[in-house]
Short mmCIF file of C-alpha atoms in Angstrom, two decimals:
data_model
loop_
_atom_site.label_atom_id
_atom_site.label_comp_id
_atom_site.label_asym_id
_atom_site.label_seq_id
_atom_site.Cartn_x
_atom_site.Cartn_y
_atom_site.Cartn_z
CA MET Z 1 8.16 -10.57 30.95
CA THR Z 2 9.51 -11.22 27.48
CA CYS Z 3 9.91 -8.62 24.84
CA GLU Z 4 9.47 -9.81 21.28
CA PRO Z 5 10.41 -7.53 18.40
CA ASN Z 6 7.65 -6.47 16.06
CA ILE Z 7 9.01 -8.00 12.86
CA THR Z 8 7.01 -7.00 9.82
CA GLN Z 9 9.34 -7.76 6.94
CA VAL Z 10 11.90 -10.20 5.64
CA ALA Z 11 15.12 -8.24 5.19
CA TYR Z 12 16.72 -7.58 1.82
CA ASN Z 13 18.96 -10.50 0.82
CA ALA Z 14 18.00 -12.33 4.06
CA CYS Z 15 18.28 -15.83 2.62
CA GLN Z 16 19.85 -15.09 -0.74
CA TYR Z 17 21.64 -18.12 -2.23
CA ALA Z 18 20.59 -20.45 0.61
CA LYS Z 19 20.93 -23.41 -1.74
CA ASN Z 20 19.77 -26.03 0.77
CA LEU Z 21 16.59 -24.18 1.79
CA ILE Z 22 13.60 -26.37 0.84
CA SER Z 23 10.64 -24.88 2.69
CA VAL Z 24 9.73 -21.48 4.17
CA ASP Z 25 6.87 -20.80 6.59
CA LEU Z 26 6.61 -17.04 7.04
CA PRO Z 27 4.94 -16.02 10.32
CA GLU Z 28 1.80 -13.93 10.62
CA GLY Z 29 2.64 -10.24 10.91
CA ILE Z 30 5.08 -10.21 7.98
CA THR Z 31 3.80 -7.63 5.50
CA ILE Z 32 6.78 -7.28 3.14
CA ILE Z 33 9.21 -9.73 1.61
CA GLY Z 34 12.25 -7.59 0.87
CA VAL Z 35 14.28 -7.27 -2.31
CA GLN Z 36 16.08 -10.50 -3.26
CA SER Z 37 15.22 -12.12 0.08
CA PHE Z 38 15.18 -15.63 -1.36
CA ASP Z 39 17.00 -15.00 -4.65
CA GLY Z 40 18.90 -18.04 -5.87
CA CYS Z 41 17.40 -20.53 -3.42
CA ILE Z 42 17.51 -23.28 -6.02
CA SER Z 43 16.10 -26.03 -3.74
CA LEU Z 44 13.15 -23.98 -2.43
CA LYS Z 45 9.93 -25.83 -3.25
CA GLU Z 46 7.33 -24.64 -0.76
CA ILE Z 47 6.48 -21.21 0.62
CA LYS Z 48 3.73 -20.60 3.15
CA PHE Z 49 2.72 -16.96 3.04
CA PRO Z 50 1.01 -15.18 5.95
CA LYS Z 51 -2.41 -13.54 5.58
CA SER Z 52 -0.78 -10.22 6.53
CA LEU Z 53 1.49 -10.14 3.43
CA THR Z 54 0.98 -7.03 1.25
CA LYS Z 55 4.14 -6.81 -0.89
CA ILE Z 56 6.64 -9.11 -2.53
CA GLY Z 57 9.73 -7.08 -3.35
CA ALA Z 58 11.85 -7.03 -6.49
CA GLY Z 59 13.67 -10.26 -7.18
CA SER Z 60 12.40 -11.83 -3.95
CA PHE Z 61 12.14 -15.32 -5.45
CA SER Z 62 14.32 -14.87 -8.56
CA ARG Z 63 16.02 -18.04 -9.74
CA CYS Z 64 14.16 -20.27 -7.30
CA SER Z 65 14.11 -22.95 -9.94
CA SER Z 66 12.35 -25.63 -7.85
CA ILE Z 67 9.15 -23.68 -7.06
CA GLU Z 68 6.17 -25.17 -8.91
CA LYS Z 69 3.19 -23.46 -7.24
CA VAL Z 70 2.57 -20.15 -5.51
CA ASP Z 71 -0.74 -19.51 -3.76
CA LEU Z 72 -1.34 -15.97 -2.52
CA LEU Z 73 -5.16 -16.13 -2.48
CA HIS Z 74 -5.40 -15.97 1.32
CA THR Z 75 -3.03 -12.96 1.54
CA LYS Z 76 -3.53 -9.20 1.15
CA VAL Z 77 -0.82 -8.86 -1.52
CA GLN Z 78 -1.14 -5.61 -3.42
CA GLU Z 79 2.17 -5.51 -5.25
CA LEU Z 80 4.61 -7.85 -6.95
CA GLY Z 81 8.01 -6.26 -7.52
CA TYR Z 82 9.85 -6.51 -10.84
CA HIS Z 83 11.55 -9.85 -11.38
CA ALA Z 84 9.79 -11.14 -8.23
CA PHE Z 85 9.65 -14.64 -9.74
CA TYR Z 86 12.21 -14.23 -12.52
CA GLY Z 87 13.73 -17.51 -13.68
CA CYS Z 88 11.40 -19.78 -11.71
CA THR Z 89 11.64 -22.32 -14.49
CA LYS Z 90 9.36 -24.93 -12.87
CA LEU Z 91 6.66 -22.44 -11.82
CA ARG Z 92 3.45 -23.64 -13.44
CA GLU Z 93 0.72 -22.29 -11.16
CA MET Z 94 0.27 -18.84 -9.65
CA LYS Z 95 -2.81 -17.79 -7.66
CA VAL Z 96 -3.19 -14.14 -6.76
CA PRO Z 97 -5.86 -12.36 -4.67
CA ASP Z 98 -8.20 -9.61 -5.84
CA SER Z 99 -6.16 -7.23 -3.68
CA LEU Z 100 -3.29 -7.33 -6.23
CA GLN Z 101 -3.08 -3.84 -7.71
CA LYS Z 102 0.16 -3.74 -9.65
CA PHE Z 103 3.03 -5.62 -11.14
CA ASN Z 104 6.11 -3.45 -10.73
CA ASP Z 105 7.43 -3.98 -14.20
CA ASP Z 106 9.64 -0.94 -14.73
CA GLU Z 107 12.85 -2.91 -15.17
CA GLY Z 108 11.74 -6.44 -16.05
CA GLY Z 109 8.94 -8.93 -16.13
CA VAL Z 110 7.63 -10.29 -12.85
CA PHE Z 111 7.41 -13.75 -14.41
CA GLU Z 112 10.16 -13.45 -17.00
CA ASN Z 113 11.75 -16.82 -17.86
CA CYS Z 114 8.91 -18.76 -16.22
CA SER Z 115 8.27 -20.85 -19.30
CA LYS Z 116 5.94 -23.37 -17.63
CA LEU Z 117 3.57 -20.81 -16.16
CA VAL Z 118 0.01 -21.55 -17.30
CA PRO Z 119 -1.61 -20.10 -19.29
CA SER Z 120 1.42 -20.06 -21.50
CA ASP Z 121 0.02 -17.29 -23.71
CA ILE Z 122 0.39 -14.66 -20.96
CA ASP Z 123 2.85 -11.98 -21.94
CA VAL Z 124 4.93 -12.18 -18.77
CA SER Z 125 6.58 -8.86 -19.52
CA ASP Z 126 3.19 -7.11 -19.67
CA SER Z 127 2.54 -5.14 -16.48
CA LYS Z 128 -1.20 -5.43 -17.08
CA ALA Z 129 -1.14 -9.24 -17.36
CA VAL Z 130 -3.43 -11.11 -15.01
CA VAL Z 131 -2.57 -14.48 -13.58
CA THR Z 132 -5.34 -16.28 -11.70
#
């Protein structure tokens, strides 16, 4: 008999500054991506999110300057933490599900310094902004 831990979240700072990380495939069962989990992963281009995901923590993907697209439509994401995608300078497409209830914008814009995000007229520091 094998005993597998019930892992439901990516730990805070788990892969922070992993500069050679190119792709992440998060397993089903993960519900939370912790604070700054992938912060500063400058080579990260592709993230596969599990259906079970409900929260992306503060600064989780900050300064991941190679990410161009994020698709959360198939997830149950309800919350994006402040600065979740801060400084993702190549991010140009973001798809979020109807389950998204709030942008945690108390201390900074979720999409601050994401200059290529379309539509470009979104006020990325506005906690009521909607990205489709």
